[in-house]
mmCIF file of C-alpha atoms and ligand atoms in Angstrom:
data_model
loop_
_atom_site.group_PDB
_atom_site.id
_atom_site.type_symbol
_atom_site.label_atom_id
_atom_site.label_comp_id
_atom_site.label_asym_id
_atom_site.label_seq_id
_atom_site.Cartn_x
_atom_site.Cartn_y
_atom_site.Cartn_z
ATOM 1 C CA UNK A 29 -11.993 -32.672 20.969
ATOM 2 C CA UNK A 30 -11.438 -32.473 17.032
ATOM 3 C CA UNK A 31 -11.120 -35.232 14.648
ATOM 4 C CA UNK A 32 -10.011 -35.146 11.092
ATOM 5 C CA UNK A 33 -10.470 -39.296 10.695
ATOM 6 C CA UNK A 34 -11.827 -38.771 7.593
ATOM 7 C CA UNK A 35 -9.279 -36.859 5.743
ATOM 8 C CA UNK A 36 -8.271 -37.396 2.387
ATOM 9 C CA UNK A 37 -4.599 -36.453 1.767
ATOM 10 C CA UNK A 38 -3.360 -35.449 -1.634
ATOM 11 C CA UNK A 39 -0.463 -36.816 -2.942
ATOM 12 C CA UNK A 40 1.968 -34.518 -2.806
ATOM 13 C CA UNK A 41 0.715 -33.160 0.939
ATOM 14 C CA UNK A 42 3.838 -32.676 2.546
ATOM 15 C CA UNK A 43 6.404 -32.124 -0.483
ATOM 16 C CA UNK A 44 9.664 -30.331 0.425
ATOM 17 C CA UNK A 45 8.607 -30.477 4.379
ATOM 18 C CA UNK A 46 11.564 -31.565 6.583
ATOM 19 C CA UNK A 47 9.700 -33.436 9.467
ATOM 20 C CA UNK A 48 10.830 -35.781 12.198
ATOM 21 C CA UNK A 49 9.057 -38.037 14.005
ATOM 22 C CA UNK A 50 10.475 -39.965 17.310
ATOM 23 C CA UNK A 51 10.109 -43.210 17.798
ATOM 24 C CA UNK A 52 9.918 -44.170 14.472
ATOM 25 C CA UNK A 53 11.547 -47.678 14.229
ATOM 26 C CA UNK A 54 8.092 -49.502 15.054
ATOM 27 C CA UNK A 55 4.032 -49.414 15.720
ATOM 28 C CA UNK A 56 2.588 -45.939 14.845
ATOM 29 C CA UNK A 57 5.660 -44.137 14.184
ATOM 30 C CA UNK A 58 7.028 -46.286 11.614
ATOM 31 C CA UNK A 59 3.463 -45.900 9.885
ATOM 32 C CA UNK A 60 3.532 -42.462 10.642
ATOM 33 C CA UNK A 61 7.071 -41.995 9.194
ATOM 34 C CA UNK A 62 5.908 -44.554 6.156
ATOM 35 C CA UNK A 63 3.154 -42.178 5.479
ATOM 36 C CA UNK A 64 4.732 -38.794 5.590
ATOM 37 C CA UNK A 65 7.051 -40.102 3.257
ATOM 38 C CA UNK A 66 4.915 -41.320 0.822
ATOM 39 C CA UNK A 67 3.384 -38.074 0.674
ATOM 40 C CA UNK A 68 6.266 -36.280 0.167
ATOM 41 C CA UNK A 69 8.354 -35.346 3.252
ATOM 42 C CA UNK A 70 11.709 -35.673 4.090
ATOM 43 C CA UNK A 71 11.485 -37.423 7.129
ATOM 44 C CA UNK A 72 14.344 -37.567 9.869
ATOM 45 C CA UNK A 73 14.023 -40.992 11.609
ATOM 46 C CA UNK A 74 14.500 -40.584 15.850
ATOM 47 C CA UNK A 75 14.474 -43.645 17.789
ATOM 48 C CA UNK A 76 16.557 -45.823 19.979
ATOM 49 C CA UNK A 77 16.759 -49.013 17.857
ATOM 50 C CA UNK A 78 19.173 -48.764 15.141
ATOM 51 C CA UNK A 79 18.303 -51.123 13.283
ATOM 52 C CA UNK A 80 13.823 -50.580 13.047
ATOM 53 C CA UNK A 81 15.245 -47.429 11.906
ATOM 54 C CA UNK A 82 17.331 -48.630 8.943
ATOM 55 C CA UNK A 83 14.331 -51.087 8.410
ATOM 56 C CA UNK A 84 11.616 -48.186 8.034
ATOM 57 C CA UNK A 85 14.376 -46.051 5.861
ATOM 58 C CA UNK A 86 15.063 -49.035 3.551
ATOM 59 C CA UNK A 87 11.318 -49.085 3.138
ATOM 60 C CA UNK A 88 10.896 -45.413 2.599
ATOM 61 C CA UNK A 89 13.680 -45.670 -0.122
ATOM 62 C CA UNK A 90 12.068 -48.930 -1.856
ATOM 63 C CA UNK A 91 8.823 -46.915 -2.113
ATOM 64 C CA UNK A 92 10.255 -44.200 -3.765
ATOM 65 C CA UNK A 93 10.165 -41.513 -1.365
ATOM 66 C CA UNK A 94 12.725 -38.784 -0.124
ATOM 67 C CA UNK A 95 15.661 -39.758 0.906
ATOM 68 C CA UNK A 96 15.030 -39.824 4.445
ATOM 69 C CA UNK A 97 17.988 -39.649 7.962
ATOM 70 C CA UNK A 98 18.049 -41.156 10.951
ATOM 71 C CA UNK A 99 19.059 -39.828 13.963
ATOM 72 C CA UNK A 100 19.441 -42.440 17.080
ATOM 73 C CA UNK A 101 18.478 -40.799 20.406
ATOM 74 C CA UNK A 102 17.592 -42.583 23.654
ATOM 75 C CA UNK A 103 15.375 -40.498 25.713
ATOM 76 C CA UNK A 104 16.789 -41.837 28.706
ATOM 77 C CA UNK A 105 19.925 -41.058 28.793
ATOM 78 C CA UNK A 106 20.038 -38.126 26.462
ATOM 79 C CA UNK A 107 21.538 -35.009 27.747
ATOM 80 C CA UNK A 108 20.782 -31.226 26.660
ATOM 81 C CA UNK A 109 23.738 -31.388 24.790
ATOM 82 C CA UNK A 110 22.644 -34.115 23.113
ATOM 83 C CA UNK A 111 19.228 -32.024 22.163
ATOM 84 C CA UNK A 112 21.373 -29.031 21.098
ATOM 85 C CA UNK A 113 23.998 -30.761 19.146
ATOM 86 C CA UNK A 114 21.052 -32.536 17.313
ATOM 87 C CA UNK A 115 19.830 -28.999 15.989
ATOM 88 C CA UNK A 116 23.178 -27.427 14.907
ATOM 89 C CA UNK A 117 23.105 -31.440 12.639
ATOM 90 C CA UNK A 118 19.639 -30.548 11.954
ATOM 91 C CA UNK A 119 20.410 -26.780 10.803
ATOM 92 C CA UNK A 120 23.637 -27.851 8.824
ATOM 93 C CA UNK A 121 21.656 -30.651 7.389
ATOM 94 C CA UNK A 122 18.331 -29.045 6.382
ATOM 95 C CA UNK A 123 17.990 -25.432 7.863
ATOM 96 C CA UNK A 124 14.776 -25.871 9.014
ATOM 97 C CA UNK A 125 12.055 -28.289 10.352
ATOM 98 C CA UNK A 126 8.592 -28.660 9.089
ATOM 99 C CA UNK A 127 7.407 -30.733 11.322
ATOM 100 C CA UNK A 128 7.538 -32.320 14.777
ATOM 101 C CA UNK A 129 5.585 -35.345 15.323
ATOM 102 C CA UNK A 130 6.453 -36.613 19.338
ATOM 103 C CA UNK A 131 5.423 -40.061 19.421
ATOM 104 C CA UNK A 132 7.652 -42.245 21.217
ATOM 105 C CA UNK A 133 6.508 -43.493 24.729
ATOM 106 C CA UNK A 134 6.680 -45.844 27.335
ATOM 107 C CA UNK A 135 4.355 -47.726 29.154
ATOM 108 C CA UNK A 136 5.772 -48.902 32.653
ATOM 109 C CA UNK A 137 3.641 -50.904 34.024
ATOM 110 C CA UNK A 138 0.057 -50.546 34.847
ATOM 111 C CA UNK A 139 0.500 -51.382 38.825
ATOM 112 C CA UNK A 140 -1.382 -50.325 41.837
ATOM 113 C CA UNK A 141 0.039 -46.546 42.417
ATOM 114 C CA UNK A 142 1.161 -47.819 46.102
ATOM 115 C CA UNK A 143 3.663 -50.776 44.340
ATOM 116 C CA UNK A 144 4.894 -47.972 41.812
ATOM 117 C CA UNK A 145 8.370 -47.912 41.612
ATOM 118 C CA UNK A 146 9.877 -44.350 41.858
ATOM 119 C CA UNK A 147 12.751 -45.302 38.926
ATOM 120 C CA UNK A 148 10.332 -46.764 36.483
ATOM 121 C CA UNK A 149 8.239 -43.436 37.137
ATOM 122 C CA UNK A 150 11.284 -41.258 36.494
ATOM 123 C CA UNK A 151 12.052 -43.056 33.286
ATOM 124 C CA UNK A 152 8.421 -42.983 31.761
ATOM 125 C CA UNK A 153 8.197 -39.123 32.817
ATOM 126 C CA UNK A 154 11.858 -38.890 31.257
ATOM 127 C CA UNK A 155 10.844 -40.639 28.225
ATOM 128 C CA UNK A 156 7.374 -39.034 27.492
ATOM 129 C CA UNK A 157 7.649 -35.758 28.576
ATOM 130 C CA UNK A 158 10.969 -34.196 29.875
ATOM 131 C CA UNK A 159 12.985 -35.474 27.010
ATOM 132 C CA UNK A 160 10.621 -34.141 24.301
ATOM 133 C CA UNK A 161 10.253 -30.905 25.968
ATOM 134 C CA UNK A 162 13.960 -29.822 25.873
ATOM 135 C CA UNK A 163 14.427 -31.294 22.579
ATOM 136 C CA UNK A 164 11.548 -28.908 21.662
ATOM 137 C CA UNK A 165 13.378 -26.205 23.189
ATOM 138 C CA UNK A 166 16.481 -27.118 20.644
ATOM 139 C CA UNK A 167 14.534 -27.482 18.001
ATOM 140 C CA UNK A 168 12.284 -24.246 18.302
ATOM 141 C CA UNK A 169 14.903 -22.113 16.413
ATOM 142 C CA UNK A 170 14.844 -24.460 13.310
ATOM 143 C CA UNK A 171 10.653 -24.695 13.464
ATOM 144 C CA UNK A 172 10.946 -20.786 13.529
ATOM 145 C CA UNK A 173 12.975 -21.157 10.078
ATOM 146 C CA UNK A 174 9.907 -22.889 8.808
ATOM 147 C CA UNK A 175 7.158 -20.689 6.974
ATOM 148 C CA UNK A 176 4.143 -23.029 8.415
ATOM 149 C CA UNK A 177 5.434 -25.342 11.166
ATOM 150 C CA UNK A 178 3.489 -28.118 13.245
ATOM 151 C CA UNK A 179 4.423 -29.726 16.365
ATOM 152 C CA UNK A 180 2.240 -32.572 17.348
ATOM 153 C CA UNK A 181 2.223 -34.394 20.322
ATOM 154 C CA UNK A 182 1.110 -37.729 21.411
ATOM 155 C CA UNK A 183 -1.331 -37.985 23.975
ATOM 156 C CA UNK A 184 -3.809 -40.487 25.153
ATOM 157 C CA UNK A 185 -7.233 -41.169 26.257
ATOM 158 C CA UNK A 186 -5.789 -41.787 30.215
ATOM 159 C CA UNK A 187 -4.013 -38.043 29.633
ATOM 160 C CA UNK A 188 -7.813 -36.581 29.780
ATOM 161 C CA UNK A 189 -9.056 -38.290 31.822
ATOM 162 C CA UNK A 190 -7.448 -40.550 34.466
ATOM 163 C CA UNK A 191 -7.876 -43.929 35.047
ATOM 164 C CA UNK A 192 -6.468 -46.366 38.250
ATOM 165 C CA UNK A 193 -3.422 -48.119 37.737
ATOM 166 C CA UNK A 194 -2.209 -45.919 34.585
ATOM 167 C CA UNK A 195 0.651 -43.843 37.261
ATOM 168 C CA UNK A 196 3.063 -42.427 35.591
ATOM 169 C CA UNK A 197 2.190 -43.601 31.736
ATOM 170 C CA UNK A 198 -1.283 -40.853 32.280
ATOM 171 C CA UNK A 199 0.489 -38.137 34.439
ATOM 172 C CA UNK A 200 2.917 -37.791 31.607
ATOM 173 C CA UNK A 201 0.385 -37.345 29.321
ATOM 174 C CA UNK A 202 -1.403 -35.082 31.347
ATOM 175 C CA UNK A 203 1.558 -33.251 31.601
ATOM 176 C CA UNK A 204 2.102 -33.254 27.774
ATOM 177 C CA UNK A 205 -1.672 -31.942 27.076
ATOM 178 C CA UNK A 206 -0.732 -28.971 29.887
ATOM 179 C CA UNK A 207 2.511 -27.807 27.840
ATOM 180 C CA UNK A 208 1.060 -28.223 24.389
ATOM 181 C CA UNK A 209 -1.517 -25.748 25.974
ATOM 182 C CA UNK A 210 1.625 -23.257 27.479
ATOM 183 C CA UNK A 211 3.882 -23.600 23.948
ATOM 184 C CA UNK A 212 0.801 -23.021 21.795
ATOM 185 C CA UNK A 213 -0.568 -20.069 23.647
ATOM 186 C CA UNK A 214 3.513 -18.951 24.017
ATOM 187 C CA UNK A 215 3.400 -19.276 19.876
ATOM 188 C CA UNK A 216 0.400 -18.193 18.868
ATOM 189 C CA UNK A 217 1.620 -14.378 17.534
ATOM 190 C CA UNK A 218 4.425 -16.029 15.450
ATOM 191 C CA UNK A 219 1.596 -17.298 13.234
ATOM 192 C CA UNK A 220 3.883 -19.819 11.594
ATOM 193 C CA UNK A 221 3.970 -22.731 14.590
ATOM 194 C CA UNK A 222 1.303 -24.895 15.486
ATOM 195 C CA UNK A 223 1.440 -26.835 18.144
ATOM 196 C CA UNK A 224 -1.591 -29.275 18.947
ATOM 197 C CA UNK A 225 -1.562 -33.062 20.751
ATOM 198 C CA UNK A 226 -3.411 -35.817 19.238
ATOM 199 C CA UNK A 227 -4.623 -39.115 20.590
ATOM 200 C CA UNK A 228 -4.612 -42.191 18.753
ATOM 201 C CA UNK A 229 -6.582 -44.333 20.512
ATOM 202 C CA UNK A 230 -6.760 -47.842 20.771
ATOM 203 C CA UNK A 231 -4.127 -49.191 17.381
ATOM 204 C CA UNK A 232 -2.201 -52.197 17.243
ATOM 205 C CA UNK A 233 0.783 -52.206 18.395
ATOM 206 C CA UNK A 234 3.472 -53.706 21.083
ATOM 207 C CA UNK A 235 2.892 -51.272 23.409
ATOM 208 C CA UNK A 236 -1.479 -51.423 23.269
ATOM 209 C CA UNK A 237 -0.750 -56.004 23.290
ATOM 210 C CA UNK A 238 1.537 -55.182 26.285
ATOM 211 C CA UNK A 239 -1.280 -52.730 28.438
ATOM 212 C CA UNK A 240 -4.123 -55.627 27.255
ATOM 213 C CA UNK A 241 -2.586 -58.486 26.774
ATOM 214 C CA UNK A 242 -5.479 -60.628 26.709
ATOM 215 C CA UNK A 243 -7.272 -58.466 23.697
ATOM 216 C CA UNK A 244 -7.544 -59.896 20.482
ATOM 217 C CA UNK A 245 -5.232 -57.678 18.163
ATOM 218 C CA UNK A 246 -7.624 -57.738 15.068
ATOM 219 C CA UNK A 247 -10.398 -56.129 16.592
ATOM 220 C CA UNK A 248 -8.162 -52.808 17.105
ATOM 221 C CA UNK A 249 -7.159 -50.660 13.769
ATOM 222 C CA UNK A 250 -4.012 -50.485 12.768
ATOM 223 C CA UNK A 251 -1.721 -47.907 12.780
ATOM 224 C CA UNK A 252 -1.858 -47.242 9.043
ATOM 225 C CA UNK A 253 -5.391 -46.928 9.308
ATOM 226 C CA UNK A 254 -5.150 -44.050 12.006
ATOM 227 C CA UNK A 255 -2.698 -42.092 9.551
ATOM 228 C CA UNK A 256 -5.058 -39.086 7.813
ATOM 229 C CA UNK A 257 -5.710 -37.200 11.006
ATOM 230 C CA UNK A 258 -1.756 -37.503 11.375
ATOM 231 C CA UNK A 259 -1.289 -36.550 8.168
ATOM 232 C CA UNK A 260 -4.269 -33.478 7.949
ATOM 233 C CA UNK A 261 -1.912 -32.043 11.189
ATOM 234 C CA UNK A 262 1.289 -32.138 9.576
ATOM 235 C CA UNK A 263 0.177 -30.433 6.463
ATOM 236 C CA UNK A 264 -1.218 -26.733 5.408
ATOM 237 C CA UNK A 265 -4.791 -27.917 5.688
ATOM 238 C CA UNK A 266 -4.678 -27.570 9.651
ATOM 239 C CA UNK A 267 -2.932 -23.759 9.512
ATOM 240 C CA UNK A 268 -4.873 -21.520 12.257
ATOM 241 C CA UNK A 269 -5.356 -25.089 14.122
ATOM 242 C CA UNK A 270 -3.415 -24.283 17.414
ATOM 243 C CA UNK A 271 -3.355 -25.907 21.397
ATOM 244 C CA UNK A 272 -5.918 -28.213 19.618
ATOM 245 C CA UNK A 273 -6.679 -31.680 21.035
ATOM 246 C CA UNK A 274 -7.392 -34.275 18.538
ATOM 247 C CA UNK A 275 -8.744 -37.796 18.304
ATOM 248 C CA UNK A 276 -7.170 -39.976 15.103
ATOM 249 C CA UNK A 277 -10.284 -42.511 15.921
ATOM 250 C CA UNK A 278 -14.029 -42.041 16.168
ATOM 251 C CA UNK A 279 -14.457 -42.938 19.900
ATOM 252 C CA UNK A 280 -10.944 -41.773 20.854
ATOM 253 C CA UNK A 281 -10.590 -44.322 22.967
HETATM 254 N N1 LIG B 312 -1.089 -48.055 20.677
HETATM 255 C C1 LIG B 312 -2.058 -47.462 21.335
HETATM 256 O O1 LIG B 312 -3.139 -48.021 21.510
HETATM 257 C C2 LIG B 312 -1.849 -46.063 21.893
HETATM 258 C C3 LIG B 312 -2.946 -45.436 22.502
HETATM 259 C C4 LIG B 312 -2.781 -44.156 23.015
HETATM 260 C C5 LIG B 312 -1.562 -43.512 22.886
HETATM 261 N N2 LIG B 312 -0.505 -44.146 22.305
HETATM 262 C C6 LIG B 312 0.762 -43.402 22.184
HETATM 263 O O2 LIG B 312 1.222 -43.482 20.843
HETATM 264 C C7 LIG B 312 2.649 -43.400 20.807
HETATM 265 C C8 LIG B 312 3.198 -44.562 20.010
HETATM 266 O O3 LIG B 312 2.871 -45.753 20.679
HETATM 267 P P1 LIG B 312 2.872 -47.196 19.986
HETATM 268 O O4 LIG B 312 1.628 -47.843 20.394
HETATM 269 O O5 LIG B 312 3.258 -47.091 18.576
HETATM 270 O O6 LIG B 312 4.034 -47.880 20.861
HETATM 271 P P2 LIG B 312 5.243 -48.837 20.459
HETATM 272 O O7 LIG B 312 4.875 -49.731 19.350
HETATM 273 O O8 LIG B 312 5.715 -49.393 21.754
HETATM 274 O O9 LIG B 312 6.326 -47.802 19.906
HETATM 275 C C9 LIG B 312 6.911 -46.869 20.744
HETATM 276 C C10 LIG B 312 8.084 -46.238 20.045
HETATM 277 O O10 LIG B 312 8.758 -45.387 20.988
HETATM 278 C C11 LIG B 312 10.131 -45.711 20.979
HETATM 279 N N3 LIG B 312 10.759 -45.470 22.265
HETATM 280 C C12 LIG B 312 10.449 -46.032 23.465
HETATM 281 N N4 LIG B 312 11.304 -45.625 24.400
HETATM 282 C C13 LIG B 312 12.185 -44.794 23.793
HETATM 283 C C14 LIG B 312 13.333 -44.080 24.227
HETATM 284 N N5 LIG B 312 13.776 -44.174 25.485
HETATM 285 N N6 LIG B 312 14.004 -43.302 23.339
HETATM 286 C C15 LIG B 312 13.606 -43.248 22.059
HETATM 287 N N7 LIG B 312 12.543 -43.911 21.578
HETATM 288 C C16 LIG B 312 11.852 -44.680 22.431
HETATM 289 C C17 LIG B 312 10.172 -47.196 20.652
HETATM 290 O O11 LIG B 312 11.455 -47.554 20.216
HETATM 291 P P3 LIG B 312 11.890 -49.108 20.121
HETATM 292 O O12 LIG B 312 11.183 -49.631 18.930
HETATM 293 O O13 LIG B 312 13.347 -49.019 19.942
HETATM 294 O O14 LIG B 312 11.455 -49.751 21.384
HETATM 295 C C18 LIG B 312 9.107 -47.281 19.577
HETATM 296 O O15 LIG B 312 9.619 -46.911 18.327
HETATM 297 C C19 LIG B 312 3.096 -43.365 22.263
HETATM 298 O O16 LIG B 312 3.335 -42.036 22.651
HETATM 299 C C20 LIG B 312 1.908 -43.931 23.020
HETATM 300 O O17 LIG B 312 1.865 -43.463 24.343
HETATM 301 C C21 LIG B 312 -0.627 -45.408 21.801
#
């Protein structure tokens, strides 16, 4: 496991790169989203919270940066239609896609795996990994459009190696560090798709004060802090990096 923690990104990184990131409205996506932004990108805006998301585009606007879009989708309830109609709005809109950050997730609840309940299991798998797998499958044509794409996916330290109580939350990120494997080896003789998975280790946010609720906050970074190995995979320094896993902390923890 790779990181780039270190990375110093130029200013103008990610000019004219279309990227969207999911689950943008709050913790690391809005800093992830905040970030691309400021180094360039055209970001598209995905999340289920209307409002975070006209929060983070205000931002993006009062800092100067592209003008970015938002696109409300609720992995829960969203249909394939819902994936494909999103990339004929995508293809009208920008006729392409630079970039693919998958970060939105959901925690359930960190619960003995005999007290699991089966509909909060089939929401977090629906959330972290079937919804962003068919909305990949949308979205491929427009990343194919692109002349150096990246597709990043969110993993976690419980999707490498499991831990008790984490049910569904670490199976789905198992599961996303088996089909970033599948996609990238599926991709590889395109040449212009890169598709790696990146964990982000312990940052503070709702969903890290929710899992350990009795940690103090300020001894965790932040997510801005965590942003250059984000930012190193979305741009051309990490061409020829592909079915990578990467850590955006020292320990990865
Ligand atoms: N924080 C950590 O320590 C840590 C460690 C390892 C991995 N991660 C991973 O990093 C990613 C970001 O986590 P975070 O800590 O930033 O969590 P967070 O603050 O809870 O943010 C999660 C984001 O996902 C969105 N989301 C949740 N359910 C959704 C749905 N059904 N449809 C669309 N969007 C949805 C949320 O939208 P709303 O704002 O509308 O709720 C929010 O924007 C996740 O994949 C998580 O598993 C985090």
């Amino acid at each position: 496991m790779t990181s780039k923690i270190d990375y110093q990104a130029p200013d103008g990184l990610l000019e004219n790169r279309i990227i969207l990131v999911t689950g943008a409205g709050d913790g690391i996506g809005r800093a992830a989203a905040l970030a691309f932004a400021r180094h360039g990108a055209t970001v598209i805006l995905l999340g289920r919270t209307i409002a975070k998301l006209e929060k983070v585009y205000d931002e993006i606007e009062a800092n100067g940066g592209p003008q970015p879009a938002i696109f409300p989708l609720n992995f829960e309830g969203a249909t394939l239609k819902d994936y494909h109609d999103m990339a004929e709005t995508l293809d009208k809109e920008f006729g392409r896609l630079d970039g693919l950050l998958h970060n939105a997730g959901l925690l359930g609840r960190i619960t003995p795996f005999e007290q699991y309940n089966p509909e909060l299991w089939e929401q977090v798998m629906q959330v972290n990994i079937n919804g962003p797998i068919w909305m990949t499958q949308a979205l491929l044509p427009l990343l194919k459009y692109s002349a150096d794409s990246s597709v990043v996916f969110t993993s976690s330290s419980v999707g490498r190696r499991g831990r008790a109580y984490w049910g569904a939350y670490a199976v789905s990120k198992f599961a996303t560090e088996g089909f970033v494997e599948v996609l990238a080896d599926e991709l590889e003789h395109l040449g212009n798709i890169r598709v790696n998975s990146l964990n982000p280790g312990a940052t503070r946010t709702q969903m890290r004060k929710t899992a350990y609720p009795g940690e103090d906050p300020s001894s965790l970074r932040t997510p801005e802090e965590i942003m250059p190995t984000y930012l190193w995979l979305m741009g051309p320094d990490s061409r020829g990096h592909n079915g990578e896993k990467f850590d955006a902390q020292p320990s990865g923890s």
